[in-house]
Short mmCIF file of C-alpha atoms and ligand atoms in Angstrom, two decimals:
data_model
loop_
_atom_site.label_atom_id
_atom_site.label_comp_id
_atom_site.label_asym_id
_atom_site.label_seq_id
_atom_site.Cartn_x
_atom_site.Cartn_y
_atom_site.Cartn_z
CA MET A 1 22.06 -19.72 -24.93
CA ALA A 2 19.07 -21.58 -26.26
CA SER A 3 18.52 -19.82 -29.54
CA ASN A 4 18.94 -16.61 -31.43
CA SER A 5 15.64 -15.34 -30.25
CA ALA A 6 16.64 -16.21 -26.73
CA SER A 7 19.68 -13.94 -27.00
CA GLN A 8 17.55 -11.12 -28.31
CA ILE A 9 15.02 -11.55 -25.61
CA LEU A 10 17.61 -11.70 -22.93
CA ALA A 11 19.30 -8.52 -24.13
CA ILE A 12 18.61 -6.37 -21.17
CA THR A 13 21.07 -3.55 -21.07
CA LYS A 14 24.68 -2.72 -21.54
CA THR A 15 24.81 -0.14 -18.79
CA ALA A 16 25.47 -0.73 -15.16
CA PRO A 17 21.99 -0.17 -13.73
CA TYR A 18 20.61 -3.29 -15.38
CA SER A 19 23.68 -5.39 -14.98
CA LYS A 20 23.53 -8.87 -13.59
CA PRO A 21 22.47 -8.33 -9.95
CA ARG A 22 19.56 -6.07 -10.82
CA ALA A 23 18.43 -8.21 -13.70
CA SER A 24 18.48 -11.27 -11.50
CA ARG A 25 16.32 -9.46 -8.98
CA PHE A 26 13.73 -8.95 -11.71
CA LEU A 27 14.01 -12.56 -12.70
CA GLN A 28 13.42 -13.75 -9.18
CA SER A 29 10.00 -12.10 -9.06
CA ARG A 30 6.94 -14.24 -9.45
CA LYS A 31 6.24 -13.16 -12.99
CA PRO A 32 9.67 -13.04 -14.55
CA TYR A 33 8.19 -13.41 -18.00
CA LEU A 34 6.21 -10.22 -17.64
CA ASN A 35 9.17 -8.29 -16.34
CA LEU A 36 11.41 -9.66 -19.04
CA CYS A 37 8.81 -8.86 -21.60
CA CYS A 38 8.84 -5.22 -20.53
CA LEU A 39 12.57 -5.09 -20.33
CA SER A 40 13.13 -6.64 -23.71
CA GLN A 41 10.77 -4.16 -25.30
CA LYS A 42 12.28 -1.22 -23.48
CA PHE A 43 15.86 -2.14 -24.06
CA SER A 44 15.73 -3.64 -27.51
CA ASN A 45 18.21 -1.03 -28.73
CA ASP A 46 20.81 -2.01 -26.23
CA ASN A 47 23.19 -4.66 -27.31
CA ALA A 48 24.69 -6.39 -24.33
CA LEU A 49 23.47 -9.73 -23.15
CA PHE A 50 22.50 -11.05 -19.82
CA CYS A 51 22.74 -14.81 -19.85
CA LEU A 52 20.75 -17.28 -17.85
CA PRO A 53 21.34 -21.00 -17.51
CA ASN A 54 20.32 -22.67 -20.75
CA SER A 55 17.17 -24.42 -19.67
CA LYS A 56 15.77 -21.35 -17.99
CA SER A 57 16.56 -19.00 -20.86
CA PHE A 58 14.97 -21.37 -23.32
CA LEU A 59 11.75 -21.49 -21.33
CA LEU A 60 11.71 -17.75 -20.90
CA ALA A 61 12.35 -17.20 -24.56
CA LYS A 62 9.51 -19.49 -25.54
CA GLU A 63 7.06 -17.89 -23.15
CA LEU A 64 8.09 -14.47 -24.29
CA GLU A 65 7.76 -15.24 -27.96
CA GLU A 66 4.25 -16.49 -27.37
CA ARG A 67 3.33 -13.42 -25.37
CA ASN A 68 4.81 -11.09 -27.95
CA SER A 69 3.11 -12.72 -30.90
CA ASN A 70 -0.29 -13.58 -29.36
CA ASN A 71 -1.73 -11.84 -26.43
CA HIS A 72 0.68 -9.28 -25.11
CA SER A 73 -0.76 -7.75 -21.95
CA PRO A 74 -0.01 -4.06 -21.77
CA THR A 75 2.59 -2.73 -19.39
CA LEU A 76 1.69 -0.07 -16.87
CA ARG A 77 3.38 2.49 -19.10
CA GLU A 78 1.25 1.44 -22.05
CA ILE A 79 -1.97 1.64 -20.04
CA CYS A 80 -1.13 5.17 -18.94
CA GLN A 81 0.36 6.30 -22.25
CA ASP A 82 -2.49 8.39 -23.59
CA HIS A 83 -3.72 9.58 -20.24
CA VAL A 84 -0.92 10.61 -17.95
CA PRO A 85 0.81 13.45 -19.80
CA GLY A 86 4.58 13.04 -19.91
CA ASN A 87 4.02 9.59 -18.56
CA VAL A 88 6.15 9.19 -15.47
CA LEU A 89 6.87 5.61 -16.32
CA ARG A 90 8.49 6.30 -19.65
CA ARG A 91 12.15 5.55 -20.14
CA GLN A 92 13.64 7.21 -23.16
CA VAL A 93 15.66 4.53 -24.87
CA SER A 94 15.50 5.48 -28.50
CA ALA A 95 15.10 9.25 -28.03
CA PRO A 96 18.10 11.59 -28.11
CA PRO A 97 20.35 11.07 -25.08
CA PRO A 98 18.30 11.85 -22.01
CA SER A 99 19.54 14.39 -19.52
CA PRO A 100 21.13 12.95 -16.37
CA SER A 101 18.13 14.07 -14.32
CA THR A 102 15.76 12.09 -16.54
CA ILE A 103 17.89 9.02 -16.23
CA CYS A 104 17.87 9.36 -12.45
CA THR A 105 14.12 9.72 -12.39
CA SER A 106 13.43 6.86 -14.71
CA LEU A 107 15.80 4.62 -12.93
CA LEU A 108 14.23 5.52 -9.63
CA LEU A 109 10.80 4.52 -10.91
CA GLU A 110 11.99 1.34 -12.51
CA GLU A 111 13.99 0.53 -9.42
CA VAL A 112 10.81 0.56 -7.32
CA GLY A 113 9.37 -1.78 -9.87
CA TYR A 114 6.46 0.12 -11.42
CA LEU A 115 6.69 -1.67 -14.74
CA VAL A 116 4.00 -4.29 -14.89
CA PRO A 117 0.51 -3.36 -13.70
CA THR A 118 -0.92 -5.23 -10.76
CA ASP A 119 -4.39 -6.75 -11.25
CA VAL A 120 -6.17 -3.80 -9.71
CA GLN A 121 -4.17 -1.35 -11.84
CA ARG A 122 -4.93 -3.31 -15.01
CA GLU A 123 -8.65 -3.40 -14.23
CA ALA A 124 -9.19 0.00 -12.69
CA LEU A 125 -7.02 2.39 -14.71
CA PRO A 126 -9.09 2.14 -17.93
CA VAL A 127 -12.25 2.75 -15.86
CA LEU A 128 -10.71 5.73 -14.12
CA PHE A 129 -9.23 7.20 -17.30
CA SER A 130 -12.64 7.01 -18.92
CA GLY A 131 -13.91 9.39 -16.23
CA ASN A 132 -15.98 7.06 -14.05
CA ASP A 133 -16.24 7.23 -10.29
CA CYS A 134 -14.84 4.05 -8.84
CA ILE A 135 -14.81 1.85 -5.79
CA LEU A 136 -11.37 0.22 -5.70
CA HIS A 137 -11.88 -3.00 -3.79
CA ALA A 138 -8.75 -5.17 -3.87
CA GLN A 139 -6.53 -7.13 -1.52
CA THR A 140 -4.05 -5.48 0.82
CA GLY A 141 -0.74 -4.71 -0.89
CA SER A 142 -2.26 -4.85 -4.37
CA GLY A 143 -1.23 -1.34 -5.45
CA LYS A 144 -4.36 0.77 -4.97
CA THR A 145 -2.31 3.86 -4.04
CA LEU A 146 -0.47 4.05 -7.35
CA THR A 147 -3.79 3.43 -9.14
CA TYR A 148 -5.48 6.52 -7.80
CA LEU A 149 -2.30 8.63 -7.92
CA LEU A 150 -1.98 7.92 -11.65
CA LEU A 151 -5.57 9.09 -12.10
CA ILE A 152 -4.77 12.26 -10.17
CA TYR A 153 -1.70 12.99 -12.31
CA SER A 154 -3.80 12.53 -15.42
CA GLN A 155 -6.26 15.17 -14.23
CA ILE A 156 -4.41 18.01 -12.56
CA ASN A 157 -2.92 21.05 -14.20
CA PRO A 158 0.26 22.31 -12.50
CA LYS A 159 -0.26 25.81 -13.91
CA LYS A 160 -3.48 26.21 -12.01
CA SER A 161 -3.08 27.52 -8.49
CA ALA A 162 -5.87 25.63 -6.73
CA VAL A 163 -6.47 22.41 -4.84
CA GLN A 164 -7.39 19.96 -7.59
CA ALA A 165 -7.03 16.61 -5.86
CA LEU A 166 -7.77 15.59 -2.30
CA ILE A 167 -6.86 12.27 -0.66
CA VAL A 168 -8.53 11.60 2.68
CA VAL A 169 -6.88 9.06 5.02
CA PRO A 170 -7.64 7.75 8.52
CA THR A 171 -4.21 8.25 10.17
CA ARG A 172 -1.30 10.62 10.11
CA GLU A 173 1.09 7.73 9.41
CA LEU A 174 -0.78 6.64 6.30
CA GLY A 175 -1.04 10.27 5.17
CA MET A 176 2.74 10.73 5.43
CA GLN A 177 3.31 7.57 3.43
CA ILE A 178 0.95 8.57 0.60
CA THR A 179 2.39 12.10 0.53
CA LYS A 180 5.83 10.58 0.01
CA VAL A 181 4.72 8.47 -2.97
CA ALA A 182 2.79 11.41 -4.46
CA ARG A 183 5.86 13.65 -4.12
CA MET A 184 8.08 11.02 -5.68
CA LEU A 185 5.83 10.90 -8.74
CA ALA A 186 5.61 14.71 -8.78
CA ALA A 187 9.40 14.97 -8.73
CA ALA A 188 9.67 12.46 -11.55
CA ARG A 189 7.32 14.48 -13.73
CA HIS A 190 9.10 17.69 -12.85
CA MET A 191 12.44 16.28 -13.97
CA ASP A 192 11.19 15.20 -17.38
CA PRO A 193 12.57 17.85 -19.76
CA LYS A 194 9.60 17.45 -22.10
CA LEU A 195 7.20 18.58 -19.39
CA GLU A 196 6.38 22.02 -18.09
CA GLN A 197 8.89 22.87 -15.41
CA LYS A 198 6.20 23.77 -12.90
CA LEU A 199 6.31 21.56 -9.85
CA TYR A 200 3.20 19.71 -8.75
CA THR A 201 2.86 20.61 -5.11
CA VAL A 202 1.63 18.10 -2.56
CA MET A 203 0.57 19.20 0.91
CA ALA A 204 0.13 16.92 3.90
CA LEU A 205 -2.64 18.28 6.11
CA LEU A 206 -2.57 15.77 8.93
CA ASP A 207 -3.54 15.59 12.59
CA GLY A 208 -0.58 16.67 14.70
CA GLY A 209 0.79 18.96 11.96
CA MET A 210 1.32 22.69 12.15
CA LEU A 211 -2.00 24.03 10.94
CA ARG A 212 -0.94 27.68 11.24
CA ARG A 213 1.86 27.20 8.71
CA HIS A 214 -0.47 25.31 6.42
CA LYS A 215 -3.03 28.10 6.54
CA SER A 216 -0.55 30.66 5.17
CA TRP A 217 0.64 28.22 2.49
CA LEU A 218 -2.93 27.42 1.44
CA LYS A 219 -3.73 31.12 1.16
CA ALA A 220 -0.53 32.17 -0.59
CA GLU A 221 -0.30 29.40 -3.15
CA PRO A 222 -2.75 26.50 -2.92
CA PRO A 223 -1.12 23.14 -3.66
CA ALA A 224 -2.44 20.94 -6.46
CA ILE A 225 -2.78 17.87 -4.24
CA VAL A 226 -3.73 17.71 -0.56
CA VAL A 227 -3.41 14.55 1.54
CA ALA A 228 -5.49 15.02 4.69
CA THR A 229 -6.95 13.45 7.78
CA ILE A 230 -10.59 14.36 8.11
CA GLY A 231 -10.16 16.25 11.42
CA SER A 232 -7.56 18.74 10.17
CA LEU A 233 -9.28 19.10 6.83
CA SER A 234 -12.67 19.89 8.36
CA GLN A 235 -11.18 22.58 10.61
CA LEU A 236 -9.76 24.45 7.63
CA LEU A 237 -12.80 23.97 5.43
CA GLU A 238 -15.13 25.22 8.16
CA LYS A 239 -12.99 28.33 8.61
CA GLN A 240 -13.03 28.77 4.82
CA ILE A 241 -9.23 28.83 4.71
CA PHE A 242 -9.57 27.14 1.35
CA LYS A 243 -12.31 25.91 -0.93
CA LEU A 244 -12.81 22.90 -3.11
CA ASP A 245 -14.28 24.74 -6.12
CA SER A 246 -11.57 23.42 -8.45
CA LEU A 247 -11.54 19.87 -7.11
CA ARG A 248 -11.16 17.32 -9.93
CA VAL A 249 -10.48 14.13 -7.97
CA LEU A 250 -11.52 13.15 -4.43
CA VAL A 251 -10.08 9.92 -3.02
CA VAL A 252 -11.18 8.41 0.28
CA ASP A 253 -8.68 5.72 1.24
CA GLU A 254 -9.68 3.03 3.79
CA VAL A 255 -13.22 4.21 3.14
CA ASP A 256 -14.94 1.50 5.22
CA PHE A 257 -12.85 2.45 8.24
CA LEU A 258 -13.72 6.14 7.94
CA PHE A 259 -17.42 5.44 7.53
CA LYS A 260 -17.31 3.14 10.56
CA SER A 261 -15.74 5.77 12.79
CA SER A 262 -18.45 7.63 14.68
CA LYS A 263 -16.11 10.62 15.20
CA GLN A 264 -15.36 11.09 11.51
CA VAL A 265 -18.47 10.06 9.66
CA SER A 266 -20.42 13.32 9.83
CA SER A 267 -17.41 15.36 8.63
CA LEU A 268 -16.89 12.88 5.82
CA ARG A 269 -20.51 13.10 4.68
CA LYS A 270 -20.25 16.89 4.70
CA LEU A 271 -17.08 16.75 2.62
CA LEU A 272 -18.70 14.45 0.07
CA THR A 273 -21.89 16.45 -0.37
CA SER A 274 -21.60 20.03 0.99
CA TYR A 275 -18.03 21.15 0.40
CA SER A 276 -17.97 19.71 -3.12
CA SER A 277 -20.44 18.03 -5.41
CA CYS A 278 -20.03 14.59 -6.95
CA ASN A 279 -21.08 16.06 -10.32
CA ASN A 280 -18.03 18.29 -10.47
CA ARG A 281 -15.39 15.78 -9.46
CA GLN A 282 -14.31 12.18 -9.94
CA THR A 283 -14.72 10.23 -6.72
CA VAL A 284 -12.64 7.20 -5.79
CA PHE A 285 -13.20 5.05 -2.70
CA ALA A 286 -10.49 2.52 -1.86
CA SER A 287 -10.20 -0.36 0.59
CA ALA A 288 -9.32 -4.04 0.85
CA SER A 289 -12.52 -4.60 2.83
CA ILE A 290 -15.89 -3.22 1.84
CA LEU A 291 -18.49 -5.17 3.77
CA GLN A 292 -21.93 -5.44 2.16
CA HIS A 293 -20.61 -3.73 -0.92
CA ARG A 294 -23.97 -3.77 -2.75
CA ARG A 295 -25.53 -1.82 0.09
CA PHE A 296 -22.54 0.55 0.07
CA ILE A 297 -22.83 1.20 -3.67
CA HIS A 298 -26.54 1.84 -3.26
CA ASP A 299 -25.78 4.36 -0.48
CA CYS A 300 -23.09 6.03 -2.61
CA ILE A 301 -25.60 6.74 -5.34
CA GLN A 302 -28.57 7.57 -3.09
CA GLN A 303 -26.58 9.93 -0.88
CA LYS A 304 -24.82 11.49 -3.89
CA TRP A 305 -21.37 10.58 -2.62
CA THR A 306 -20.69 9.39 -6.17
CA LYS A 307 -22.36 9.69 -9.55
CA GLY A 308 -24.94 7.07 -10.52
CA ASP A 309 -22.62 5.17 -12.87
CA VAL A 310 -19.98 4.46 -10.20
CA VAL A 311 -18.01 1.30 -11.06
CA HIS A 312 -17.15 -1.30 -8.44
CA VAL A 313 -13.74 -2.71 -9.37
CA HIS A 314 -13.59 -5.83 -7.24
CA VAL A 315 -10.40 -7.84 -7.69
CA ASN A 316 -9.90 -11.38 -6.28
CA ARG A 317 -13.45 -11.49 -5.01
CA ILE A 318 -13.24 -15.12 -3.91
CA MET A 319 -10.01 -14.61 -2.03
CA PRO A 320 -10.09 -11.58 0.28
CA MET A 321 -6.50 -12.09 1.46
CA PRO A 322 -3.31 -12.51 -0.59
CA ALA A 323 -2.48 -16.13 -1.44
CA CYS A 324 1.14 -15.66 -0.37
CA LEU A 325 0.12 -15.50 3.31
CA TYR A 326 0.58 -18.65 5.37
CA HIS A 327 -1.53 -18.61 8.56
CA ARG A 328 -0.60 -20.48 11.75
CA PHE A 329 -1.67 -20.57 15.39
CA VAL A 330 -0.23 -21.69 18.69
CA ILE A 331 -2.47 -22.41 21.67
CA CYS A 332 -0.99 -21.65 25.08
CA GLY A 333 -1.82 -20.33 28.52
CA ARG A 334 -1.83 -16.57 29.18
CA LYS A 335 1.40 -16.70 31.20
CA ALA A 336 3.28 -18.61 28.50
CA LYS A 337 2.53 -16.13 25.69
CA HIS A 338 5.75 -14.12 25.98
CA GLN A 339 7.90 -17.25 26.00
CA VAL A 340 6.00 -18.69 23.01
CA LEU A 341 6.57 -15.49 21.07
CA LEU A 342 10.27 -15.61 21.89
CA SER A 343 10.53 -19.23 20.74
CA LEU A 344 8.72 -18.36 17.51
CA LEU A 345 11.13 -15.50 16.84
CA GLN A 346 14.06 -17.82 17.46
CA SER A 347 12.78 -20.51 15.11
CA ASP A 348 11.21 -18.30 12.39
CA LEU A 349 14.17 -15.89 12.09
CA PRO A 350 12.01 -13.19 10.47
CA GLU A 351 13.75 -10.67 8.23
CA SER A 352 11.43 -8.12 9.85
CA GLY A 353 8.21 -8.51 11.75
CA ILE A 354 5.25 -6.72 13.30
CA ILE A 355 3.83 -7.87 16.62
CA PHE A 356 0.25 -6.73 17.13
CA VAL A 357 -0.94 -6.19 20.67
CA GLY A 358 -4.47 -5.24 21.81
CA GLU A 359 -5.10 -1.68 22.98
CA GLN A 360 -5.06 -1.01 26.70
CA SER A 361 -8.56 -0.49 28.11
CA GLU A 362 -9.47 2.84 29.75
CA LYS A 363 -10.09 0.99 33.01
CA SER A 364 -6.61 -0.52 33.02
CA LYS A 365 -5.09 2.88 32.15
CA LYS A 366 -6.94 4.52 35.05
CA SER A 367 -5.78 1.87 37.47
CA GLY A 368 -2.18 2.72 36.49
CA GLN A 369 -1.33 -0.70 35.08
CA ALA A 370 1.49 -0.93 32.56
CA SER A 371 0.16 -1.45 29.02
CA SER A 372 0.65 -4.82 27.29
CA THR A 373 2.86 -3.09 24.71
CA THR A 374 5.19 -1.75 27.42
CA VAL A 375 5.38 -5.12 29.17
CA LEU A 376 6.12 -6.87 25.88
CA ILE A 377 8.75 -4.35 24.79
CA ASP A 378 10.51 -4.70 28.17
CA PHE A 379 10.40 -8.48 27.88
CA LEU A 380 11.81 -8.50 24.33
CA ARG A 381 14.55 -6.01 25.15
CA ALA A 382 15.63 -8.24 28.02
CA SER A 383 15.33 -11.64 26.31
CA TYR A 384 15.54 -11.34 22.52
CA GLU A 385 19.08 -11.89 21.30
CA GLY A 386 18.49 -11.73 17.56
CA PRO A 387 19.71 -9.03 15.18
CA LEU A 388 16.47 -7.06 14.77
CA ASP A 389 15.78 -3.61 16.29
CA ILE A 390 12.90 -3.65 18.74
CA LEU A 391 10.61 -0.66 18.19
CA LEU A 392 7.28 0.56 19.53
CA LEU A 393 4.45 2.45 17.84
CA GLU A 394 1.13 3.07 19.57
CA GLU A 395 -1.59 5.72 19.84
CA ASP A 396 -0.48 7.01 23.23
CA MET A 397 2.90 8.14 21.92
CA ASN A 398 3.20 11.74 20.76
CA PHE A 399 3.30 12.41 17.02
CA ASN A 400 7.07 13.04 17.00
CA SER A 401 7.87 9.71 18.67
CA ARG A 402 5.47 7.95 16.30
CA ALA A 403 7.22 9.50 13.30
CA ALA A 404 10.63 8.59 14.75
CA SER A 405 9.58 4.93 15.14
CA LEU A 406 8.47 4.75 11.52
CA THR A 407 11.66 6.43 10.34
CA ASP A 408 13.69 3.83 12.26
CA VAL A 409 11.60 1.03 10.76
CA ARG A 410 12.20 2.36 7.25
CA LYS A 411 15.96 2.78 7.80
CA GLY A 412 16.49 -0.58 6.19
CA ASP A 413 17.91 -2.66 9.05
CA GLY A 414 15.61 -5.42 10.23
CA TYR A 415 12.97 -4.54 12.82
CA LEU A 416 10.52 -6.07 15.23
CA LEU A 417 7.77 -3.48 15.53
CA VAL A 418 5.47 -3.88 18.54
CA SER A 419 2.29 -2.03 17.73
CA THR A 420 -1.45 -1.68 18.18
CA ASP A 421 -3.91 -1.47 15.30
CA ILE A 422 -2.59 2.01 14.49
CA VAL A 423 -0.36 0.45 11.81
CA ALA A 424 -2.94 -2.13 10.71
CA ARG A 425 -4.42 0.00 7.92
CA GLY A 426 -2.56 0.95 4.77
CA ILE A 427 0.97 1.12 6.20
CA ASP A 428 3.39 -0.23 3.61
CA LEU A 429 6.50 -1.89 5.06
CA PRO A 430 7.40 -4.33 2.27
CA GLU A 431 10.30 -5.83 4.21
CA THR A 432 7.95 -7.35 6.80
CA THR A 433 8.06 -11.12 6.45
CA HIS A 434 6.21 -12.11 9.64
CA ILE A 435 3.14 -10.89 11.48
CA TYR A 436 2.47 -12.05 15.03
CA ASN A 437 -0.93 -11.51 16.59
CA PHE A 438 0.16 -11.53 20.22
CA ASP A 439 -3.47 -10.64 20.95
CA LEU A 440 -6.18 -11.62 18.48
CA PRO A 441 -7.82 -8.71 16.69
CA LYS A 442 -11.45 -7.92 17.48
CA THR A 443 -12.96 -8.64 14.06
CA ALA A 444 -12.23 -10.59 10.89
CA ILE A 445 -11.76 -7.30 9.01
CA ASP A 446 -9.12 -6.23 11.54
CA TYR A 447 -7.45 -9.63 11.01
CA LEU A 448 -7.40 -9.07 7.25
CA HIS A 449 -5.72 -5.67 7.56
CA ARG A 450 -3.18 -6.77 10.18
CA ALA A 451 -2.26 -9.82 8.10
CA GLY A 452 -1.99 -7.57 5.05
CA ARG A 453 0.98 -5.69 6.54
CA THR A 454 3.06 -8.49 5.07
CA GLY A 455 3.05 -9.96 1.56
CA ARG A 456 3.36 -6.52 -0.01
CA LYS A 457 5.62 -7.23 -2.96
CA PRO A 458 3.13 -7.70 -5.80
CA PHE A 459 5.26 -9.94 -8.02
CA SER A 460 7.16 -11.90 -5.40
CA ASP A 461 6.60 -15.64 -4.99
CA LYS A 462 7.83 -15.65 -1.41
CA LYS A 463 5.69 -16.98 1.43
CA TYR A 464 4.87 -14.69 4.35
CA TYR A 465 3.74 -15.82 7.80
CA VAL A 466 0.89 -14.69 10.03
CA THR A 467 1.03 -16.38 13.44
CA ASN A 468 -1.65 -16.15 16.12
CA ILE A 469 -0.77 -16.81 19.75
CA ILE A 470 -4.11 -17.71 21.27
CA LEU A 471 -5.67 -18.95 24.48
CA PRO A 472 -7.63 -22.24 24.27
CA GLU A 473 -10.95 -20.38 24.54
CA GLU A 474 -10.03 -18.17 21.55
CA ARG A 475 -9.80 -21.03 19.07
CA PHE A 476 -13.45 -20.62 18.05
CA VAL A 477 -12.93 -16.89 17.39
CA LEU A 478 -10.05 -17.65 15.05
CA GLN A 479 -12.16 -20.35 13.40
CA ARG A 480 -14.85 -17.71 12.78
CA PHE A 481 -12.27 -15.45 11.09
CA GLU A 482 -11.16 -18.42 8.95
CA ASN A 483 -14.74 -19.02 7.80
CA GLU A 484 -15.45 -15.36 7.16
CA LEU A 485 -12.23 -14.66 5.26
CA MET A 486 -11.94 -18.09 3.64
CA PHE A 487 -8.45 -19.05 4.78
CA HIS A 488 -6.92 -22.00 6.58
CA CYS A 489 -4.91 -21.65 9.74
CA GLU A 490 -2.56 -24.46 10.70
CA GLU A 491 -1.78 -25.41 14.29
CA LEU A 492 1.82 -25.31 15.49
CA THR A 493 2.81 -27.25 18.55
CA MET A 494 5.64 -25.96 20.67
CA GLU A 495 7.41 -27.21 23.75
CA THR A 496 7.07 -23.97 25.67
CA GLN A 497 3.29 -23.87 25.53
CA GLY A 498 2.82 -24.16 29.31
N1 ATP B 1 2.87 -2.04 -10.57
C1 ATP B 1 3.58 -2.31 -9.49
N2 ATP B 1 4.68 -3.06 -9.58
C2 ATP B 1 5.42 -3.36 -8.48
N3 ATP B 1 5.13 -2.91 -7.24
C3 ATP B 1 4.04 -2.17 -7.10
C4 ATP B 1 3.20 -1.82 -8.20
N4 ATP B 1 2.19 -1.06 -7.74
C5 ATP B 1 2.38 -0.94 -6.41
N5 ATP B 1 3.48 -1.58 -6.02
C6 ATP B 1 4.02 -1.72 -4.64
O1 ATP B 1 3.14 -2.55 -3.92
C7 ATP B 1 3.14 -2.19 -2.54
C8 ATP B 1 1.71 -2.10 -2.03
O2 ATP B 1 1.04 -1.04 -2.68
P1 ATP B 1 -0.05 -0.14 -1.93
O3 ATP B 1 0.51 0.44 -0.67
O4 ATP B 1 -0.64 0.78 -2.91
O5 ATP B 1 -1.12 -1.27 -1.54
P2 ATP B 1 -2.65 -1.11 -1.21
O6 ATP B 1 -3.41 -1.83 -2.23
O7 ATP B 1 -3.00 0.33 -0.98
O8 ATP B 1 -2.71 -1.92 0.16
P3 ATP B 1 -3.57 -1.66 1.50
O9 ATP B 1 -4.97 -2.10 1.20
O10 ATP B 1 -2.91 -2.51 2.52
O11 ATP B 1 -3.48 -0.20 1.81
C9 ATP B 1 3.90 -0.88 -2.44
O12 ATP B 1 5.17 -1.15 -1.88
C10 ATP B 1 4.03 -0.40 -3.86
O13 ATP B 1 5.22 0.32 -4.07
#
């Protein structure tokens, strides 16, 4: 070990959960100093050591000493301390022995890595805790979901039987995902013995769900948090099955997408102004892409979607996409595309990947042609010999098959998911290392969201790959995306280009 202080700083824990393998996982993250800093503060009462090679431990110790003595940046727990009652991120190290359930909960939260705030969390949480409306505008995979959920948990009262927080999402898949994270945090709070033992209920009110069952639940005992797609929500609000009189926080996730959708925009406007008033609630809009944001903020205030002092938290404004993404393209003829994809899969060896395919046109559907997704899936099932499961997720599948595909993807074995833009927004599959645009997306914004399905481990220093398989005449379209989104795409040459 480098020094005495190094041993102290590297004292992580004596118990199994933070033994060597887990500690090394923390250390492999991009900001090991920050993680170590948290760990050393949290576990300073523990007395076992975790040793690193000398040179590394010395550097870490030095960095840590400087951070501790000079400008210690607060951990996520510290930011939330005074605001989120019974802070879900707390681990009781010096308190009397915690009950087994608390240990489980805390370990669960630390295991998923919610220790150090991401940039958007560091910037936005103080704004949100001070009561301001907020436009959360930050890169894909930057942790916007946890940001607004922590606000919600700081505001709701589990004893009150009323809908107090509403999260509006564009797709059922995204709604299910957010419901899961919200329930995980709710369960963590419930298991903390210092908190009221009343469970925070979270209801998913999503297209394709069983509205009749939801109606009785909403009437009998309204949940504290509702995660909803705008279609299902509007139906129930119009029929006055429930009201938003007690609403404290309204979140619209992927707000630019919802405002762009001609089907949803009028219901959304009604929700923002008729069913509840911006003066009685805190309003949060979130997205990685808010085009013409000045105009949007102006509209928010003019149309009374938010209060006049709404704050635009804009993180990484000069870099719309995460820096860990490495963009490439291959030019080939239309007939060679499948073979090029196969060669890429063989040489890249992705841990898991998503292959985006354009949606089938109505004309092609009517003429009975097989969709590009079906043709591609058939091709991969016949020719791909790698270890990954080949799965499909597209709009035309029924809701049960869609859910089954996502469950298979999340099972933990590697996957190659062939999909349309249905998974391009918000879906969090952190194991995805490669994105393939088998067909180019229509707009730069669509490119940004598709690309953002990878690179979703905030403190990882890994590189993730986005590869475009394009026709010669599409090169200028990709160039336009590069200019608009300020990234560089490198050409790959392959033998199979044809
Ligand atoms: N403080 C944190 N430390 C470590 N991981 C985090 C932290 N906050 C969030 N994450 C993880 O980062 C990933 C991305 O978070 P999230 O889904 O909220 O991204 P997002 O900003 O909403 O992205 P998108 O714009 O694509 O929807 C998730 O897997 C989440 O668990």
